[in-house]
Short mmCIF file of C-alpha atoms in Angstrom, two decimals:
data_model
loop_
_atom_site.label_atom_id
_atom_site.label_comp_id
_atom_site.label_asym_id
_atom_site.label_seq_id
_atom_site.Cartn_x
_atom_site.Cartn_y
_atom_site.Cartn_z
CA MET A 1 -15.14 -4.83 -0.85
CA ARG A 2 -13.28 -4.70 -4.14
CA HIS A 3 -10.97 -2.34 -5.94
CA PHE A 4 -12.85 0.00 -8.30
CA GLY A 5 -16.07 -1.15 -6.65
CA HIS A 6 -17.12 2.49 -6.39
CA ILE A 7 -17.54 2.85 -10.14
CA ALA A 8 -20.62 1.69 -12.06
CA PRO A 9 -20.73 -2.00 -13.13
CA GLU A 10 -21.16 -1.08 -16.80
CA VAL A 11 -18.03 1.09 -16.62
CA ARG A 12 -16.06 -1.74 -15.00
CA GLN A 13 -17.16 -4.07 -17.78
CA ARG A 14 -15.80 -1.61 -20.34
CA LEU A 15 -12.50 -1.16 -18.53
CA PHE A 16 -11.66 -4.68 -17.39
CA HIS A 17 -10.86 -7.90 -19.19
CA GLN A 18 -11.00 -9.49 -15.70
CA GLU A 19 -12.63 -7.47 -12.94
CA PRO A 20 -11.05 -7.17 -9.48
CA CYS A 21 -12.20 -9.87 -7.08
CA GLU A 22 -14.32 -9.26 -4.01
CA PHE A 23 -12.69 -9.78 -0.61
CA THR A 24 -13.43 -9.22 3.07
CA ALA A 25 -11.40 -8.69 6.22
CA ASP A 26 -11.61 -12.47 6.70
CA SER A 27 -10.07 -13.34 3.32
CA PRO A 28 -6.75 -15.25 3.23
CA ALA A 29 -3.74 -13.24 4.36
CA ARG A 30 -1.93 -13.71 1.04
CA LEU A 31 -4.83 -12.06 -0.78
CA LEU A 32 -5.22 -9.24 1.74
CA SER A 33 -1.52 -8.37 1.71
CA ALA A 34 -1.69 -7.83 -2.05
CA ALA A 35 -5.05 -6.04 -1.86
CA LEU A 36 -4.01 -3.33 0.64
CA GLY A 37 -3.34 -0.95 -2.23
CA ALA A 38 -3.12 2.70 -1.21
CA THR A 39 -3.29 2.63 2.59
CA LEU A 40 -4.64 6.00 3.69
CA TYR A 41 -3.38 7.35 7.02
CA SER A 42 -5.55 9.58 9.21
CA PRO A 43 -4.87 11.10 12.66
CA ALA A 44 -6.86 9.31 15.34
CA THR A 45 -7.89 12.64 16.83
CA ARG A 46 -10.19 13.68 13.98
CA GLU A 47 -13.60 14.53 15.43
CA ARG A 48 -15.49 13.23 12.39
CA LEU A 49 -13.32 10.18 11.86
CA ALA A 50 -16.25 7.81 11.36
CA ASP A 51 -17.63 10.11 8.65
CA ASP A 52 -14.21 10.18 6.98
CA VAL A 53 -13.86 6.38 7.03
CA VAL A 54 -17.27 5.79 5.47
CA LYS A 55 -16.70 8.55 2.91
CA GLN A 56 -13.35 7.14 1.82
CA ALA A 57 -14.80 3.63 1.49
CA ARG A 58 -17.37 5.04 -0.94
CA VAL A 59 -14.65 6.43 -3.23
CA GLY A 60 -12.44 3.37 -3.44
CA VAL A 61 -10.24 3.27 -0.33
CA VAL A 62 -9.87 -0.33 0.90
CA SER A 63 -7.36 0.11 3.74
CA MET A 64 -6.84 2.83 6.33
CA VAL A 65 -4.51 3.40 9.27
CA LEU A 66 -5.83 5.46 12.18
CA CYS A 67 -2.71 6.93 13.70
CA LEU A 68 -1.81 7.47 17.34
CA GLU A 69 1.87 7.99 16.59
CA ASP A 70 3.71 10.66 14.57
CA SER A 71 0.61 12.32 13.12
CA ILE A 72 -0.51 13.56 16.55
CA GLY A 73 1.28 15.32 19.39
CA ASP A 74 2.45 13.53 22.51
CA GLU A 75 -0.11 15.45 24.54
CA ASP A 76 -2.96 14.19 22.34
CA VAL A 77 -2.47 10.43 22.72
CA VAL A 78 -5.01 9.93 25.50
CA ALA A 79 -7.62 12.00 23.66
CA GLY A 80 -6.84 10.08 20.46
CA GLU A 81 -7.44 6.74 22.16
CA GLU A 82 -10.73 7.96 23.62
CA ASN A 83 -11.78 9.29 20.24
CA LEU A 84 -10.97 5.97 18.54
CA VAL A 85 -13.19 4.08 20.97
CA ARG A 86 -16.08 6.47 20.28
CA GLN A 87 -15.58 6.45 16.52
CA PHE A 88 -15.38 2.65 16.32
CA ALA A 89 -18.67 2.40 18.21
CA ASP A 90 -20.17 4.87 15.73
CA LEU A 91 -18.80 2.87 12.79
CA ALA A 92 -20.17 -0.38 14.20
CA ALA A 93 -23.66 1.15 14.30
CA ARG A 94 -23.29 2.33 10.69
CA VAL A 95 -22.12 -1.08 9.53
CA ARG A 96 -25.17 -2.66 11.14
CA ALA A 97 -27.23 -0.18 9.11
CA GLY A 98 -25.53 -1.27 5.88
CA ALA A 99 -22.48 0.98 5.55
CA GLU A 100 -19.19 -0.42 4.30
CA VAL A 101 -15.78 0.30 5.80
CA PRO A 102 -12.23 -0.41 4.62
CA LEU A 103 -9.74 -2.66 6.34
CA LEU A 104 -8.92 -0.67 9.48
CA PHE A 105 -5.61 -0.65 11.36
CA ILE A 106 -4.48 1.37 14.36
CA ARG A 107 -0.95 2.71 14.52
CA VAL A 108 0.13 2.55 18.16
CA ARG A 109 3.17 3.88 19.97
CA GLU A 110 3.79 1.18 22.56
CA PRO A 111 2.90 -2.53 22.84
CA GLU A 112 0.78 -1.91 25.95
CA GLN A 113 -1.73 0.05 23.88
CA ILE A 114 -2.69 -3.05 21.89
CA PRO A 115 -4.46 -5.10 24.60
CA ASP A 116 -5.81 -1.93 26.19
CA LEU A 117 -7.44 -0.72 22.98
CA VAL A 118 -8.81 -4.15 22.09
CA ARG A 119 -10.44 -4.31 25.54
CA ARG A 120 -11.87 -0.78 25.29
CA LEU A 121 -13.22 -1.29 21.77
CA GLY A 122 -15.53 -4.05 23.01
CA ASP A 123 -17.73 -5.53 20.30
CA SER A 124 -16.58 -2.93 17.76
CA VAL A 125 -13.21 -4.71 17.64
CA SER A 126 -14.89 -6.77 14.91
CA LEU A 127 -14.12 -3.83 12.56
CA LEU A 128 -10.40 -3.91 13.35
CA SER A 129 -7.98 -5.77 11.09
CA GLY A 130 -4.83 -5.11 13.10
CA PHE A 131 -2.13 -2.72 14.26
CA VAL A 132 0.82 -0.87 12.76
CA PHE A 133 4.07 -1.05 14.73
CA PRO A 134 6.35 2.01 14.44
CA LYS A 135 10.16 2.02 14.45
CA PHE A 136 10.30 -1.75 14.23
CA THR A 137 13.49 -3.58 15.19
CA GLU A 138 14.00 -7.09 16.55
CA GLU A 139 14.33 -5.88 20.13
CA ARG A 140 11.51 -3.36 19.95
CA GLY A 141 9.30 -5.40 17.63
CA ILE A 142 8.98 -8.68 19.54
CA PRO A 143 6.91 -7.09 22.37
CA PHE A 144 4.53 -5.64 19.75
CA LEU A 145 4.08 -9.05 18.16
CA GLN A 146 3.61 -10.74 21.53
CA ALA A 147 1.00 -8.16 22.50
CA LEU A 148 -0.78 -8.71 19.19
CA ASP A 149 -0.79 -12.47 19.72
CA GLY A 150 -2.30 -12.11 23.18
CA ALA A 151 -4.90 -9.57 22.08
CA GLU A 152 -5.97 -11.82 19.22
CA THR A 153 -6.48 -14.72 21.61
CA ARG A 154 -8.48 -12.67 24.08
CA SER A 155 -10.65 -10.97 21.46
CA GLY A 156 -11.33 -14.06 19.34
CA ARG A 157 -10.63 -11.84 16.35
CA ARG A 158 -7.91 -12.43 13.73
CA LEU A 159 -5.56 -9.45 13.95
CA PHE A 160 -2.57 -8.66 11.77
CA GLY A 161 0.52 -6.58 12.40
CA MET A 162 2.25 -4.27 9.93
CA PRO A 163 5.75 -3.32 11.12
CA VAL A 164 7.16 -0.01 9.90
CA LEU A 165 10.86 -0.14 9.00
CA GLU A 166 12.16 3.36 9.69
CA THR A 167 14.94 3.36 12.32
CA PRO A 168 18.43 4.84 11.86
CA GLU A 169 19.98 1.36 12.21
CA LEU A 170 18.54 0.56 8.78
CA MET A 171 20.01 3.72 7.29
CA TYR A 172 23.53 3.38 8.63
CA ARG A 173 25.67 1.13 6.50
CA GLU A 174 27.59 -0.39 9.43
CA THR A 175 24.41 -1.58 11.20
CA ARG A 176 22.01 -2.25 8.32
CA VAL A 177 22.64 -5.96 7.74
CA ASP A 178 22.48 -6.83 11.44
CA ALA A 179 19.26 -4.80 11.80
CA LEU A 180 17.65 -6.51 8.81
CA GLU A 181 18.68 -9.95 10.03
CA GLY A 182 17.11 -9.19 13.40
CA ILE A 183 13.88 -7.98 11.79
CA ALA A 184 13.83 -11.11 9.63
CA ARG A 185 14.08 -13.31 12.72
CA ALA A 186 11.28 -11.43 14.48
CA VAL A 187 8.78 -11.44 11.61
CA ASP A 188 9.56 -15.02 10.62
CA LYS A 189 8.71 -16.20 14.14
CA TYR A 190 5.28 -14.56 13.81
CA ARG A 191 4.90 -15.03 10.06
CA ASP A 192 1.15 -15.71 10.15
CA LYS A 193 0.59 -12.45 12.05
CA VAL A 194 2.55 -10.13 9.71
CA LEU A 195 0.43 -8.87 6.82
CA ALA A 196 2.99 -6.53 5.23
CA LEU A 197 6.13 -4.55 5.96
CA ARG A 198 5.90 -0.79 5.52
CA LEU A 199 8.76 1.60 4.71
CA GLY A 200 9.12 4.82 6.72
CA VAL A 201 11.10 6.86 4.22
CA THR A 202 10.38 10.19 5.92
CA ASP A 203 12.14 8.92 9.04
CA PHE A 204 15.01 7.59 6.92
CA CYS A 205 15.44 11.04 5.39
CA SER A 206 15.41 12.69 8.81
CA SER A 207 18.56 10.79 9.79
CA TYR A 208 20.44 12.89 7.25
CA GLY A 209 18.36 16.07 7.24
CA LEU A 210 16.98 15.28 3.78
CA ARG A 211 13.62 15.80 2.10
CA ARG A 212 12.95 14.84 -1.48
CA ALA A 213 11.48 17.52 -3.74
CA PRO A 214 8.12 17.03 -5.51
CA ASP A 215 9.83 16.46 -8.84
CA MET A 216 12.05 13.73 -7.44
CA THR A 217 11.19 10.21 -6.31
CA ALA A 218 12.56 8.25 -3.39
CA TYR A 219 14.73 6.42 -5.90
CA ASP A 220 16.48 9.66 -6.90
CA VAL A 221 17.79 10.00 -3.34
CA GLN A 222 20.51 7.39 -3.53
CA ILE A 223 20.92 6.75 0.17
CA ILE A 224 17.17 6.04 0.42
CA ALA A 225 17.18 3.88 -2.70
CA SER A 226 19.96 1.77 -1.20
CA VAL A 227 17.87 1.04 1.92
CA ILE A 228 14.83 0.10 -0.15
CA ALA A 229 16.99 -2.23 -2.23
CA ASP A 230 18.40 -3.97 0.84
CA VAL A 231 14.98 -4.32 2.50
CA VAL A 232 13.59 -6.00 -0.62
CA ASN A 233 16.76 -8.07 -0.97
CA MET A 234 16.46 -9.57 2.51
CA LEU A 235 12.73 -9.39 3.27
CA GLY A 236 10.90 -9.35 -0.07
CA ARG A 237 12.19 -12.48 -1.77
CA ALA A 238 9.91 -14.54 -4.00
CA ASP A 239 11.15 -17.89 -2.69
CA GLY A 240 8.48 -18.23 0.00
CA THR A 241 10.51 -16.52 2.72
CA GLY A 242 9.59 -12.96 1.77
CA PHE A 243 6.81 -10.57 2.76
CA THR A 244 4.81 -7.93 0.94
CA VAL A 245 6.77 -4.68 1.22
CA THR A 246 4.76 -1.51 0.59
CA GLY A 247 5.90 1.70 -1.07
CA PRO A 248 6.88 4.87 0.80
CA VAL A 249 4.64 7.82 1.42
CA TRP A 250 4.34 10.62 -1.16
CA GLU A 251 4.29 13.89 0.77
CA TYR A 252 2.98 16.37 -1.80
CA PHE A 253 -0.48 17.26 -3.07
CA ARG A 254 0.06 20.66 -4.62
CA VAL A 255 3.16 22.29 -6.13
CA PRO A 256 3.40 26.11 -6.35
CA GLU A 257 6.48 26.03 -8.59
CA ARG A 258 8.56 23.37 -10.32
CA MET A 259 12.14 23.34 -11.56
CA PHE A 260 11.98 20.42 -14.02
CA LYS A 261 9.65 19.50 -16.85
CA PRO A 262 6.55 17.43 -15.99
CA LEU A 263 7.13 13.68 -16.10
CA LEU A 264 3.89 12.79 -17.88
CA ARG A 265 3.86 12.31 -21.63
CA THR A 266 1.07 14.12 -23.46
CA SER A 267 0.11 11.44 -25.98
CA PRO A 268 -1.69 8.98 -23.64
CA PHE A 269 -3.92 11.81 -22.46
CA LEU A 270 -4.61 13.01 -26.01
CA GLU A 271 -5.62 9.50 -27.02
CA GLY A 272 -7.84 9.23 -23.97
CA GLN A 273 -9.30 12.70 -24.49
CA ALA A 274 -8.13 13.62 -21.01
CA VAL A 275 -5.82 16.60 -21.47
CA GLU A 276 -7.47 18.45 -18.57
CA LEU A 277 -6.78 15.44 -16.35
CA ARG A 278 -3.08 15.64 -17.23
CA ASP A 279 -3.00 19.35 -16.35
CA ARG A 280 -4.68 18.65 -13.03
CA LEU A 281 -2.28 15.81 -12.21
CA ILE A 282 0.73 18.02 -12.92
CA GLU A 283 -0.70 20.91 -10.91
CA HIS A 284 -1.04 18.62 -7.89
CA ALA A 285 2.40 16.95 -8.21
CA MET A 286 0.84 13.68 -9.33
CA ASP A 287 3.33 13.21 -12.16
CA GLY A 288 6.04 12.62 -9.57
CA LEU A 289 3.75 10.29 -7.64
CA LEU A 290 2.92 8.27 -10.76
CA ARG A 291 6.61 7.86 -11.54
CA GLU A 292 7.37 6.78 -7.98
CA ILE A 293 4.56 4.20 -8.05
CA SER A 294 6.00 2.75 -11.25
CA LEU A 295 9.44 2.60 -9.66
CA ASP A 296 7.97 1.01 -6.51
CA GLN A 297 6.60 -1.82 -8.61
CA ALA A 298 9.80 -2.18 -10.63
CA ASN A 299 11.72 -2.54 -7.36
CA GLY A 300 9.47 -5.21 -5.85
CA LEU A 301 7.08 -3.09 -3.74
CA LEU A 302 3.30 -3.40 -3.79
CA GLY A 303 0.84 -0.85 -2.43
CA LYS A 304 1.77 2.50 -0.89
CA THR A 305 1.38 4.57 2.23
CA CYS A 306 -0.79 7.63 1.46
CA ILE A 307 -1.50 10.78 3.45
CA HIS A 308 -3.97 12.41 1.04
CA PRO A 309 -7.10 10.93 -0.55
CA SER A 310 -6.07 12.19 -3.99
CA HIS A 311 -3.14 9.75 -3.97
CA VAL A 312 -5.31 6.65 -3.70
CA LEU A 313 -6.64 6.39 -7.23
CA PRO A 314 -3.24 6.74 -8.95
CA VAL A 315 -1.87 3.89 -6.83
CA HIS A 316 -4.81 1.67 -7.73
CA ALA A 317 -4.87 2.61 -11.41
CA LEU A 318 -1.19 1.74 -11.81
CA SER A 319 -1.68 -1.51 -9.89
CA VAL A 320 -4.13 -2.87 -12.47
CA VAL A 321 -2.48 -5.56 -14.58
CA SER A 322 -2.28 -4.71 -18.26
CA HIS A 323 -3.73 -7.09 -20.81
CA GLU A 324 -0.22 -7.69 -22.15
CA GLU A 325 1.19 -8.56 -18.71
CA PHE A 326 -1.74 -10.91 -18.11
CA CYS A 327 -1.21 -12.74 -21.41
CA ASP A 328 2.50 -13.16 -20.65
CA ALA A 329 1.83 -14.47 -17.14
CA GLN A 330 -0.81 -16.89 -18.39
CA ASP A 331 1.50 -18.29 -21.04
CA ILE A 332 4.37 -18.73 -18.59
CA LEU A 333 2.19 -20.57 -16.06
CA ARG A 334 0.51 -23.00 -18.45
CA PRO A 335 0.87 -26.55 -17.06
CA GLU A 336 2.50 -27.79 -20.25
CA ARG A 337 5.26 -25.20 -19.70
CA GLY A 338 6.39 -26.84 -16.44
CA GLY A 339 9.57 -28.11 -18.02
CA GLY A 340 10.75 -24.62 -18.92
CA GLY A 341 11.76 -23.21 -22.27
CA VAL A 342 11.49 -19.93 -24.11
CA LEU A 343 8.49 -18.60 -26.03
CA ARG A 344 7.57 -15.49 -27.91
CA SER A 345 5.03 -13.33 -26.12
CA ALA A 346 1.43 -13.14 -27.33
CA TYR A 347 2.10 -9.50 -28.24
CA THR A 348 5.15 -10.66 -30.26
CA ASN A 349 7.37 -7.99 -28.69
CA LYS A 350 9.42 -9.86 -26.09
CA MET A 351 10.83 -13.17 -24.93
CA ASN A 352 9.16 -15.07 -22.08
CA GLU A 353 11.57 -17.49 -20.42
CA VAL A 354 9.42 -19.87 -18.41
CA LYS A 355 11.57 -20.74 -15.40
CA PRO A 356 13.18 -17.32 -14.70
CA HIS A 357 9.88 -15.48 -15.26
CA ARG A 358 7.70 -17.86 -13.21
CA ALA A 359 7.93 -15.94 -9.92
CA TRP A 360 7.07 -12.71 -11.75
CA ALA A 361 4.12 -14.43 -13.42
CA GLU A 362 2.79 -15.75 -10.09
CA ARG A 363 3.00 -12.30 -8.51
CA THR A 364 1.34 -10.78 -11.56
CA MET A 365 -1.57 -13.22 -11.37
CA LEU A 366 -2.10 -12.41 -7.69
CA ARG A 367 -2.14 -8.69 -8.54
CA ALA A 368 -4.56 -9.46 -11.39
CA GLU A 369 -6.87 -11.17 -8.94
CA VAL A 370 -7.13 -8.21 -6.58
CA PHE A 371 -6.73 -5.24 -8.95
CA GLY A 372 -8.11 -6.75 -12.14
CA VAL A 373 -6.85 -6.94 -15.71
CA ALA A 374 -7.43 -4.02 -18.07
CA ASN A 375 -8.99 -4.56 -21.45
CA GLU A 376 -6.60 -4.59 -24.36
CA ASP A 377 -7.27 -0.98 -25.34
CA VAL A 378 -7.44 0.43 -21.79
CA GLY A 379 -4.50 2.19 -20.12
CA PHE A 380 -3.91 3.99 -16.84
CA VAL A 381 -5.40 7.23 -18.19
CA GLU A 382 -8.81 5.61 -18.72
CA LEU A 383 -8.62 3.96 -15.29
CA LEU A 384 -7.74 7.26 -13.63
CA ALA A 385 -10.50 9.16 -15.43
CA ALA A 386 -13.15 6.54 -14.68
CA GLY A 387 -12.26 6.34 -10.99
CA ILE A 388 -12.57 10.05 -10.25
CA PRO A 389 -15.89 10.67 -8.45
CA GLY A 390 -18.39 12.57 -10.56
#
């Protein structure tokens, strides 16, 4: 699979200075954690789940979570598990016939579900990349990680875990540091099993009876922004101790009425002859989503939890490395620059300071590998327009 693999090769050649790389579920963890992109959630109870998975793979989705937790009722868990077993068997048959599927994860409720589901999936476990652990704390999370470790051994299949950070202990100021230190101890002990950490902002908001409006981002809700900052501070460091932390879910996909002006400038869409695309994005609250994705990246997050297929392409389009970013990163990482120093950027519009900007450059080059590098005259509008299925 590859990002933007659903668009025609000749279109990719026009859009990309460096095309996104190909990867598989067996690729190195460092690559996969960056490549998750927009992770699309789907209730495990959907009757045509196998159809949905194959369909989404065809339009650019590279990671999905099939959810047995908050997206279904307590009374539907048993039916959801049974449905997953059937749908995985169906998917396995389709893959043998040539179909492609994204990286697939199951969001469980309890650790005991992990070995049970791996056993019940049988040979179709080969399609599973791992599990998502809800409401992760040190005390609650260790049993999930132990169950994952045991299931991996018994199945002979590499399986990853993605903890979701969403408990009240992380919201409350008096318990936040202790909770984060505990999570850090848990995930560090099983570092090779943890693919990424996911933020459960909806649960954070529920602790205070909050819900952000469609014309506001998570970063406009200060109490939420403070949690994100502390999670990145303690768990997302670029010194080799950190993990990939993914962006929070965007809840909206259509807005009947808005209070504030749209957040999208008109000129990029005029230049790209895509005014209708701008109108459509605004109608479906995508201007708020695009701003939040940009703020995710500015605050050290990569990828995003998504609950609607229309959110996937904006996440991927804004994850593509610009030609300017790529030139800066290349210059900073040149071997002859190992001693440090300051240099003018190739675009002659900024200073690149080699030592302080090295970690940024390394992260940028990893993102360039999985999402590609846009051509010099290509922006997010062209990437969005090209990625929309015809």
